[in-house]
């Protein structure tokens, strides 16, 4: 029954999306508003179909309906209910169903939000574009990614989810957050296409989609941070970011999306960078499709990549169509995309944003090249190579430092042009903060050029952000903290905290492995680690061998090796003593053969790791603050023809 309900719902969703596209095409061609209004009904039908299909899949997982191939391969009778629920996105077909559900939800909310403008050609074209994307993903489920395929012979038990995906509850939050971000960029993309088709390429569509972009970016940011946390808590290597191809696949649209969120302010304020903004938005959506191809086709080796499947060529073809249509539309509307304004001085807010965009674009290019180069090399020379961490670290570190510098300077620059006197006043406090931080770091014995530069620039940027927040609060009280500018400053503070924590963890971490008998101790970076013995435990879905380890006489920690049914290798689960200064990270590498035998325990001591997650929380809070209208509203009409504003020197005292 689950198969019939689920497949019927998928078929209904596909037909509804197709009917919506057809109705909109006819309505736009014949200029019939009634058809344009009718088409939004199909969006709700698609959502209803996606909800029913998801319900059928969840019912099949929770009741262990092994007549479905997907359930038999990704569920077992011993699987706890939480991991039965999350099993839907633990493999290819279920993840496409989650994608379709999130997309259907976004489209339904969009047509509901713009219900009073359903006959507006801009909204109609945006709805049509979103429904075309919907047709594609529902079509995948009717073809090579069918989650409701049935087995001729029903097994008595299933194989269970991937062991790595039933080892930590963060798997319930990390993928959905990423999908909310990934798929959320479909709506701004749809409006960008609609603006190009209708020729309404001014600033109106940008204002309409500002919050959609912001929320998609916020969800994607949260998903990436949660993914780093999940990696740290589950994979057992002591790191949180390994430049894995799938990590890069989510990071690439984040980079272009971040550049867009900054440069769109220049278009709203000065009417400039129209082609640049459209290109960034089209790139962001295209990169979400490319990322889906990289992670779902199995063409790259990754801890996240699913097995090789037949949807790779379809996703690659869809990516090519999106790029071709986007580039074609921008070329077609070239005359209308000429900016009415120009940059008066590189020492201005728009000049800093342009430099910021160039840095983000360079960052994205470096990451994209490192990610797809193995594919290109194999396609051209039949050689299998990999691009490792040293490439990414060396190439991205200087760009990241440039971005930190721009994060400090851009907020204090006025539009149009800045004078030297103005900059001296506005950068006085940030400069003092940077100098004091560097002196303190050196006094405490910290060394390493890159790390010290990161700390200094972080303090410089934090000083600029705090200055901005202090001035806004003084002018308008706590209400002054709301709005795009001040929410953005809180996001900046989150990024700074994250960048400083990242630099500290990478530069001042210590790693070692110890072979210890019960009662023996070892010391690393000032921490005494004492192995107490071993303990065997049985859980519903696994058995575990746990080492009992005392750290600095401060409690007993239990790094473990887990054995799951149908898994050929033991899966490690680290145990971490978390602290604001540093973490002590323990992994059981080799369990003893006897209770009195020696265990091999890996110990990693890394500073400031906890602040990575604090920075992520700050970024999420800042995104929410940016979505709330502030007390001061900036004019949105291009101001390139306006006279230069009189510079005002604002001080904190």
XYZ file of C-alpha atoms in Angstrom:
653
model
C 0.000 0.000 0.000
C 2.867 2.405 0.771
C 4.197 1.915 -2.737
C 0.833 2.588 -4.354
C 0.165 5.704 -2.251
C 3.675 7.056 -2.659
C 4.002 6.452 -6.369
C 0.492 7.780 -6.976
C 1.373 10.949 -5.064
C 4.593 11.417 -7.011
C 2.673 10.965 -10.265
C 0.058 13.491 -9.088
C 2.765 15.977 -8.171
C 4.425 15.593 -11.562
C 1.147 16.047 -13.448
C 0.115 18.997 -11.269
C 3.407 20.797 -11.854
C 3.154 20.062 -15.577
C -0.430 21.342 -15.662
C 0.661 24.483 -13.827
C 3.399 25.113 -16.396
C 0.966 24.558 -19.277
C -1.676 26.846 -17.773
C 0.856 29.621 -17.209
C 2.252 29.312 -20.722
C -1.227 29.607 -22.249
C -2.193 32.416 -19.873
C 0.948 34.422 -20.665
C 0.695 33.889 -24.419
C -3.001 34.820 -24.581
C -2.754 37.421 -21.790
C -5.571 35.867 -19.791
C -5.314 36.832 -16.087
C -7.839 34.177 -15.057
C -5.448 31.441 -16.199
C -2.539 33.060 -14.381
C -4.566 33.107 -11.168
C -5.753 29.530 -11.694
C -2.204 28.230 -12.090
C -1.363 28.863 -8.435
C -3.833 26.133 -7.462
C -1.457 23.611 -9.045
C 1.315 24.717 -6.714
C -0.794 23.679 -3.716
C -1.616 20.370 -5.410
C 2.102 19.733 -5.857
C 2.695 20.449 -2.169
C -0.151 18.131 -1.162
C 1.282 15.379 -3.364
C 4.764 15.838 -1.900
C 3.397 15.663 1.664
C 1.474 12.457 0.883
C 4.524 10.862 -0.781
C 6.686 11.810 2.236
C 4.057 10.396 4.605
C 4.028 7.121 2.624
C 7.816 6.889 2.776
C 7.924 7.635 6.508
C 5.188 5.092 7.147
C 7.139 2.504 5.163
C 10.322 3.250 7.134
C 8.682 3.212 10.553
C 6.720 0.006 9.831
C 9.737 -1.656 8.168
C 7.968 -2.240 4.872
C 10.760 -4.163 3.162
C 8.689 -4.664 0.027
C 10.153 -1.267 -0.962
C 13.697 -1.542 -2.247
C 14.671 1.769 -0.639
C 13.443 0.636 2.792
C 15.126 -2.771 2.488
C 18.452 -1.105 1.684
C 18.256 1.718 4.254
C 16.322 0.388 7.216
C 16.291 -2.604 9.550
C 14.055 -3.873 12.311
C 16.710 -2.867 14.851
C 16.992 0.705 13.565
C 15.842 3.200 16.243
C 12.822 5.290 15.253
C 14.870 8.509 14.970
C 17.197 6.955 12.394
C 14.233 5.317 10.656
C 12.811 8.819 10.126
C 16.143 10.273 9.012
C 16.675 7.233 6.791
C 14.627 9.042 4.152
C 17.600 11.270 3.341
C 20.295 8.700 3.972
C 20.323 7.544 0.359
C 19.679 8.833 -3.150
C 15.965 8.266 -3.788
C 14.788 9.509 -0.385
C 16.979 12.588 -0.600
C 15.385 13.499 -3.934
C 11.973 13.105 -2.261
C 13.086 15.489 0.509
C 14.307 17.920 -2.153
C 10.906 17.747 -3.908
C 9.058 18.283 -0.606
C 11.103 21.365 0.297
C 10.790 22.758 -3.233
C 7.015 22.220 -3.268
C 6.796 24.001 0.094
C 8.767 26.998 -1.154
C 6.670 27.271 -4.334
C 3.409 27.066 -2.377
C 4.557 29.760 0.067
C 5.653 31.915 -2.878
C 2.300 31.764 -4.700
C 0.513 32.385 -1.384
C 2.738 35.408 -0.663
C 2.162 36.889 -4.126
C -1.511 35.818 -4.374
C -2.716 39.380 -4.978
C -0.295 39.742 -7.900
C -0.877 36.388 -9.545
C -1.790 38.087 -12.838
C 1.432 40.135 -12.839
C 3.634 38.721 -15.648
C 6.706 38.978 -13.390
C 5.097 36.742 -10.753
C 3.622 34.449 -13.415
C 7.009 33.898 -15.062
C 8.617 33.302 -11.663
C 5.938 30.726 -10.820
C 6.398 29.087 -14.203
C 10.166 28.829 -13.693
C 9.765 27.357 -10.214
C 7.247 24.825 -11.509
C 9.601 23.789 -14.329
C 12.214 22.975 -11.676
C 9.505 21.068 -9.799
C 8.623 19.052 -12.921
C 12.277 18.035 -13.225
C 12.618 16.743 -9.667
C 9.279 14.933 -9.645
C 10.252 13.494 -13.032
C 13.450 12.102 -11.475
C 11.304 10.189 -8.979
C 9.250 8.709 -11.814
C 12.457 7.581 -13.498
C 15.876 6.601 -12.119
C 15.290 7.945 -8.581
C 12.042 6.174 -7.787
C 11.861 5.838 -3.973
C 8.846 3.517 -4.176
C 10.331 0.762 -6.342
C 9.160 -2.650 -5.122
C 11.106 -5.877 -4.704
C 9.912 -9.139 -6.211
C 11.124 -11.040 -3.136
C 10.556 -9.346 0.204
C 13.435 -9.891 2.692
C 12.705 -10.616 6.349
C 14.991 -7.772 7.462
C 16.743 -4.816 5.891
C 20.375 -3.722 5.759
C 19.919 -0.593 7.875
C 21.120 2.947 7.154
C 24.750 3.788 6.543
C 26.400 3.322 9.985
C 27.778 6.867 9.866
C 24.210 8.140 9.482
C 22.847 6.397 12.577
C 25.579 7.457 14.931
C 24.521 10.971 15.970
C 21.188 12.861 16.244
C 22.564 15.830 14.260
C 21.708 13.838 11.129
C 18.108 14.853 11.849
C 18.951 18.556 11.423
C 22.008 18.935 9.198
C 20.567 17.629 5.856
C 17.144 19.338 6.172
C 18.844 22.657 6.941
C 21.083 22.263 3.907
C 18.106 21.449 1.700
C 16.175 24.457 2.995
C 19.141 26.574 1.938
C 19.934 24.813 -1.320
C 16.359 24.692 -2.570
C 15.519 28.142 -1.201
C 17.664 29.788 -3.866
C 15.160 28.501 -6.445
C 12.764 31.380 -5.673
C 15.247 34.276 -6.220
C 16.474 32.415 -9.316
C 12.907 32.152 -10.613
C 12.399 35.905 -10.144
C 15.723 36.639 -11.850
C 14.580 34.646 -14.884
C 11.195 36.388 -14.748
C 12.867 39.808 -14.610
C 14.985 38.985 -17.651
C 12.069 37.579 -19.648
C 9.750 40.497 -18.874
C 12.493 43.106 -19.208
C 11.786 44.450 -15.708
C 15.439 44.315 -14.726
C 15.397 47.308 -12.376
C 15.553 47.024 -8.614
C 11.920 46.005 -7.979
C 12.389 42.241 -8.254
C 15.431 42.411 -5.998
C 13.415 44.037 -3.237
C 10.669 41.432 -3.671
C 13.094 38.564 -3.206
C 15.461 40.036 -0.611
C 14.094 38.067 2.342
C 13.820 34.866 0.289
C 17.513 35.126 -0.488
C 18.347 35.982 3.093
C 16.478 33.015 4.549
C 17.947 30.608 1.975
C 21.418 31.896 2.816
C 20.719 31.603 6.549
C 19.518 28.011 6.244
C 22.501 27.106 4.065
C 24.868 28.702 6.593
C 23.259 26.810 9.468
C 23.370 23.570 7.470
C 27.082 23.974 6.739
C 27.904 24.739 10.399
C 25.811 21.782 11.578
C 27.603 19.616 9.022
C 30.978 20.667 10.415
C 29.731 19.882 13.919
C 28.388 16.495 12.787
C 31.731 15.726 11.135
C 33.579 16.655 14.335
C 31.317 14.506 16.530
C 31.023 11.476 14.232
C 33.911 10.900 11.860
C 36.573 10.582 14.561
C 39.454 12.356 12.809
C 39.333 15.357 15.120
C 38.603 17.874 12.361
C 35.506 19.720 11.243
C 36.281 20.715 7.657
C 38.242 18.506 5.289
C 37.578 20.091 1.859
C 35.559 17.004 1.038
C 33.859 17.312 -2.397
C 30.423 17.382 -0.800
C 31.474 19.999 1.729
C 32.715 22.027 -1.231
C 29.443 21.415 -3.074
C 27.543 23.179 -0.288
C 30.228 25.842 0.202
C 30.273 26.969 -3.444
C 26.690 28.330 -3.582
C 27.286 29.833 -0.128
C 30.219 31.841 -1.529
C 28.333 33.150 -4.553
C 25.196 33.707 -2.468
C 27.210 35.742 0.055
C 28.673 37.841 -2.749
C 25.154 38.430 -4.100
C 23.781 39.514 -0.701
C 26.518 42.169 -0.518
C 26.468 43.434 -4.088
C 22.673 43.607 -4.302
C 22.905 46.566 -1.900
C 24.966 48.428 -4.489
C 22.258 47.912 -7.111
C 19.501 48.989 -4.753
C 21.428 52.071 -3.684
C 23.227 53.092 -6.892
C 21.565 51.075 -9.677
C 24.908 49.455 -10.506
C 26.179 45.853 -10.930
C 22.990 44.564 -12.589
C 24.750 42.013 -14.787
C 26.995 41.034 -11.910
C 24.056 40.456 -9.556
C 22.086 38.418 -12.090
C 25.190 36.368 -12.840
C 25.783 35.703 -9.140
C 22.195 34.583 -8.610
C 22.204 32.329 -11.669
C 25.576 30.952 -10.572
C 24.265 30.238 -7.097
C 21.293 28.251 -8.382
C 23.445 26.500 -11.008
C 25.944 25.504 -8.314
C 23.167 23.933 -6.248
C 22.344 21.717 -9.256
C 26.042 21.006 -9.876
C 26.453 20.157 -6.195
C 23.517 17.773 -6.419
C 25.176 16.138 -9.416
C 28.503 15.778 -7.582
C 26.912 14.277 -4.479
C 24.207 12.112 -6.037
C 25.928 10.725 -9.128
C 28.844 9.000 -7.382
C 31.399 10.542 -9.750
C 33.575 11.711 -6.837
C 34.863 9.819 -3.841
C 33.451 11.308 -0.655
C 32.234 10.297 2.766
C 28.890 11.772 1.733
C 28.573 10.562 -1.866
C 25.885 8.063 -2.637
C 26.456 5.086 -4.860
C 26.739 5.562 -8.583
C 23.340 6.160 -10.114
C 21.674 6.892 -13.424
C 20.546 10.390 -12.474
C 24.015 11.890 -13.018
C 23.567 12.592 -16.755
C 20.087 14.027 -16.125
C 21.364 16.406 -13.431
C 24.313 17.405 -15.595
C 21.975 18.047 -18.517
C 19.665 20.145 -16.329
C 22.703 22.104 -15.065
C 23.746 22.772 -18.676
C 20.229 23.960 -19.559
C 20.095 26.311 -16.551
C 23.482 27.824 -17.445
C 22.630 28.148 -21.144
C 19.230 29.751 -20.475
C 20.696 32.104 -17.866
C 23.571 33.254 -20.057
C 21.277 33.546 -23.071
C 18.761 35.706 -21.203
C 21.465 38.009 -19.822
C 22.912 38.391 -23.320
C 19.451 39.055 -24.760
C 18.730 41.809 -22.222
C 22.211 43.304 -22.442
C 21.013 46.790 -23.430
C 18.615 47.033 -20.509
C 21.217 45.900 -18.024
C 23.507 48.870 -18.476
C 23.967 50.571 -15.131
C 22.880 54.210 -14.848
C 25.673 54.916 -12.373
C 29.398 54.382 -12.061
C 31.854 54.064 -9.216
C 33.016 57.578 -8.324
C 35.933 56.432 -6.185
C 37.452 53.072 -5.223
C 37.522 54.450 -1.670
C 33.751 54.136 -1.286
C 31.185 51.609 -0.028
C 30.426 50.404 -3.553
C 34.149 50.161 -4.352
C 34.680 47.972 -1.270
C 31.678 45.793 -2.187
C 33.061 45.324 -5.693
C 36.442 44.249 -4.262
C 34.545 41.979 -1.873
C 32.740 40.378 -4.812
C 35.966 39.816 -6.701
C 37.441 38.095 -3.632
C 34.381 35.867 -3.208
C 34.430 35.009 -6.918
C 38.130 34.099 -6.711
C 37.415 31.981 -3.620
C 34.612 30.147 -5.441
C 36.796 29.587 -8.515
C 39.627 28.100 -6.420
C 37.248 25.739 -4.612
C 35.419 24.769 -7.817
C 38.686 24.083 -9.648
C 39.987 21.889 -6.834
C 36.698 20.022 -6.642
C 36.160 19.221 -10.326
C 39.819 18.936 -11.395
C 39.933 15.181 -10.660
C 36.932 14.745 -12.958
C 38.514 16.800 -15.727
C 41.827 14.944 -15.423
C 40.109 11.577 -15.618
C 37.989 12.651 -18.577
C 40.951 14.080 -20.529
C 43.771 11.731 -19.588
C 42.151 8.722 -17.969
C 44.171 9.465 -14.831
C 42.653 9.193 -11.365
C 44.036 11.961 -9.165
C 42.840 13.783 -6.093
C 43.273 17.347 -4.906
C 44.119 17.395 -1.227
C 43.903 19.766 1.665
C 47.273 21.544 1.071
C 45.961 22.963 -2.232
C 42.809 24.359 -0.655
C 44.600 25.730 2.418
C 47.334 27.489 0.461
C 45.025 28.935 -2.147
C 42.144 30.055 0.056
C 44.027 31.373 3.104
C 45.176 34.681 1.511
C 41.720 35.276 0.036
C 40.135 34.709 3.448
C 42.503 37.275 4.994
C 41.583 39.802 2.283
C 37.898 39.220 3.057
C 38.536 39.841 6.764
C 40.230 43.128 5.889
C 37.333 44.185 3.658
C 34.899 43.188 6.401
C 36.576 45.812 8.587
C 36.836 48.598 6.021
C 33.587 48.332 4.018
C 31.143 49.115 6.873
C 32.882 52.396 7.723
C 33.038 53.677 4.141
C 30.327 56.057 2.911
C 28.669 55.770 -0.482
C 30.219 57.659 -3.391
C 33.545 58.789 -1.833
C 35.452 58.888 1.455
C 38.045 61.345 2.675
C 41.163 60.517 4.628
C 39.907 62.394 7.689
C 36.684 60.386 7.747
C 38.544 57.082 7.544
C 40.947 58.068 10.302
C 38.066 58.823 12.631
C 36.038 55.733 11.773
C 38.954 53.303 11.849
C 40.507 54.648 15.055
C 38.815 52.213 17.448
C 39.139 49.153 15.172
C 42.854 49.926 14.747
C 43.359 50.130 18.494
C 41.493 46.832 18.934
C 43.714 45.138 16.338
C 46.910 46.515 17.856
C 45.944 45.501 21.394
C 44.998 42.003 20.220
C 48.285 41.468 18.426
C 50.321 42.716 21.400
C 48.379 40.435 23.749
C 48.812 37.412 21.470
C 52.564 37.913 21.206
C 52.837 38.535 24.955
C 51.096 35.205 25.625
C 53.624 33.451 23.400
C 51.515 32.834 20.311
C 53.494 32.530 17.088
C 52.724 31.862 13.422
C 52.300 34.577 10.786
C 48.951 33.480 9.330
C 47.298 32.925 12.689
C 48.490 36.269 14.104
C 47.360 38.113 10.975
C 43.965 36.394 11.263
C 43.666 37.416 14.940
C 44.671 41.013 14.168
C 42.316 41.366 11.208
C 39.569 39.654 13.196
C 39.914 42.256 15.962
C 40.045 45.030 13.311
C 36.799 43.795 11.704
C 35.145 43.161 15.069
C 35.991 46.721 16.129
C 34.297 48.092 13.007
C 31.192 45.932 13.564
C 30.899 46.809 17.273
C 31.353 50.485 16.459
C 28.500 50.325 13.967
C 26.225 48.527 16.460
C 27.102 50.979 19.240
C 26.274 53.982 17.059
C 22.970 52.445 15.938
C 21.978 51.639 19.516
C 22.832 55.153 20.661
C 20.714 56.649 17.879
C 17.628 54.429 18.142
C 17.928 52.236 21.220
C 17.686 48.463 20.952
C 15.277 48.839 18.006
C 18.244 50.270 16.151
C 19.845 46.840 16.143
C 17.225 45.489 13.759
C 17.489 45.752 9.998
C 19.819 44.722 7.246
C 22.856 46.814 8.200
C 22.997 45.898 11.881
C 21.900 42.292 11.352
C 24.744 42.126 8.864
C 27.149 43.402 11.521
C 26.068 40.594 13.875
C 26.635 38.128 11.022
C 30.093 39.696 10.588
C 30.807 39.124 14.278
C 29.772 35.480 13.843
C 32.090 35.098 10.844
C 34.942 36.733 12.778
C 34.468 34.418 15.775
C 34.377 31.460 13.414
C 37.456 32.593 11.481
C 39.504 33.186 14.643
C 38.474 29.799 16.052
C 39.317 28.129 12.739
C 42.755 29.766 12.610
C 43.516 28.844 16.237
C 42.403 25.223 15.845
C 44.417 24.810 12.654
C 47.559 26.515 13.967
C 47.834 25.432 17.584
C 46.363 21.930 17.692
C 48.251 18.873 19.015
C 47.736 15.245 17.980
C 49.214 11.979 19.226
C 48.414 8.288 19.587
C 49.170 6.344 22.766
C 49.252 2.608 23.475
C 48.147 2.297 27.091
C 47.459 -0.559 29.501
C 44.807 -0.096 32.228
C 46.039 2.457 34.759
C 48.697 3.959 32.484
C 48.719 7.650 31.611
C 50.083 9.887 28.878
C 50.457 13.675 28.676
C 49.726 15.855 25.623
C 49.762 19.679 25.586
C 49.525 19.769 29.370
C 46.610 17.313 29.642
C 46.990 13.967 31.413
C 45.030 11.124 29.815
C 44.589 7.936 31.889
C 43.237 4.709 30.412
C 41.064 2.934 33.009
C 39.816 -0.117 31.126
C 37.299 -1.374 28.606
C 33.548 -1.897 28.669
C 31.293 -3.784 26.230
C 27.773 -2.523 25.664
C 24.830 -3.622 23.530
C 22.396 -1.216 21.891
C 19.282 -2.026 19.800
C 21.102 -1.340 16.525
C 24.758 -2.052 17.402
C 27.311 -3.358 19.838
C 30.025 -1.088 21.218
C 33.424 -1.452 22.825
C 34.018 1.626 24.979
C 37.335 2.691 26.454
C 37.078 4.409 29.840
C 39.461 7.383 29.811
C 39.997 9.985 32.516
C 41.173 13.448 31.441
C 42.956 15.604 34.044
C 41.029 13.987 36.900
C 37.962 15.668 35.441
C 35.525 12.885 34.669
C 35.550 9.720 32.575
C 35.092 9.838 28.807
C 34.083 6.912 26.574
C 35.492 6.807 23.011
C 34.089 3.693 21.364
C 34.221 1.329 18.426
C 30.757 0.308 17.164
C 29.764 -2.696 15.108
C 26.569 -2.459 13.081
C 24.826 -5.378 11.351
C 25.853 -5.692 7.682
C 28.820 -3.295 8.211
C 32.224 -4.816 7.463
C 34.244 -2.371 9.559
C 33.899 -0.998 13.064
C 32.761 2.616 13.235
C 34.461 4.843 15.772
C 32.626 7.267 18.009
C 34.849 9.938 19.580
C 34.348 11.367 23.046
C 35.121 15.044 23.598
C 35.777 17.165 26.663
C 34.466 20.514 25.445
C 35.748 23.755 26.901
C 35.831 27.468 26.021
C 39.643 27.450 25.797
C 40.263 24.072 24.178
C 38.773 20.651 23.500
C 40.339 17.311 24.386
C 39.195 14.879 21.689
C 39.547 11.131 22.285
C 39.241 8.317 19.735
C 39.624 4.590 20.335
C 41.835 3.428 17.472
C 42.327 -0.171 18.588
C 40.509 -2.002 21.366
C 42.514 -4.421 23.576
C 42.182 -8.159 22.893
C 41.723 -8.836 26.614
C 40.496 -6.625 29.493
C 44.091 -6.359 30.739
C 45.522 -5.634 27.278
C 46.669 -2.342 25.750
C 44.348 0.004 23.920
C 45.457 2.474 21.241
C 43.907 5.863 21.908
C 44.248 8.958 19.747
C 44.214 12.310 21.542
C 43.666 15.665 19.843
C 43.927 18.932 21.768
C 42.577 21.901 19.806
C 41.904 25.437 21.036
C 38.686 27.405 20.591
C 36.735 24.691 18.717
C 33.588 25.452 20.724
C 33.620 28.981 19.298
C 33.060 27.615 15.812
C 29.539 26.663 16.861
C 29.070 29.943 18.767
C 30.023 31.811 15.583
C 27.420 29.802 13.667
C 24.730 30.728 16.211
C 25.703 34.412 15.917
C 25.414 34.199 12.135
C 21.927 32.688 12.420
C 20.835 35.396 14.885
C 22.247 38.119 12.645
C 20.414 36.700 9.630
C 17.123 36.812 11.528
C 17.829 40.403 12.672
C 18.595 41.407 9.072
C 15.209 40.074 7.957
C 13.364 42.350 10.417
C 12.838 45.892 9.093
C 14.955 48.410 10.968
C 14.043 51.861 12.153
C 15.842 53.585 9.305
C 14.806 52.727 5.762
C 17.254 53.449 2.990
C 15.952 54.771 -0.316
C 15.874 52.031 -2.925
C 15.884 54.150 -6.063
C 19.280 54.444 -7.728
C 21.040 57.498 -6.397
C 23.846 57.786 -8.914
C 22.683 61.171 -10.095
C 22.322 62.582 -6.613
C 24.926 65.072 -5.410
C 27.636 63.890 -3.117
C 26.469 63.695 0.473
C 28.260 65.721 3.058
C 30.555 63.487 5.002
C 29.744 63.178 8.660
C 32.297 62.177 11.226
C 30.574 60.093 13.883
C 32.306 59.297 17.118
C 31.542 56.967 19.971
C 32.340 59.539 22.647
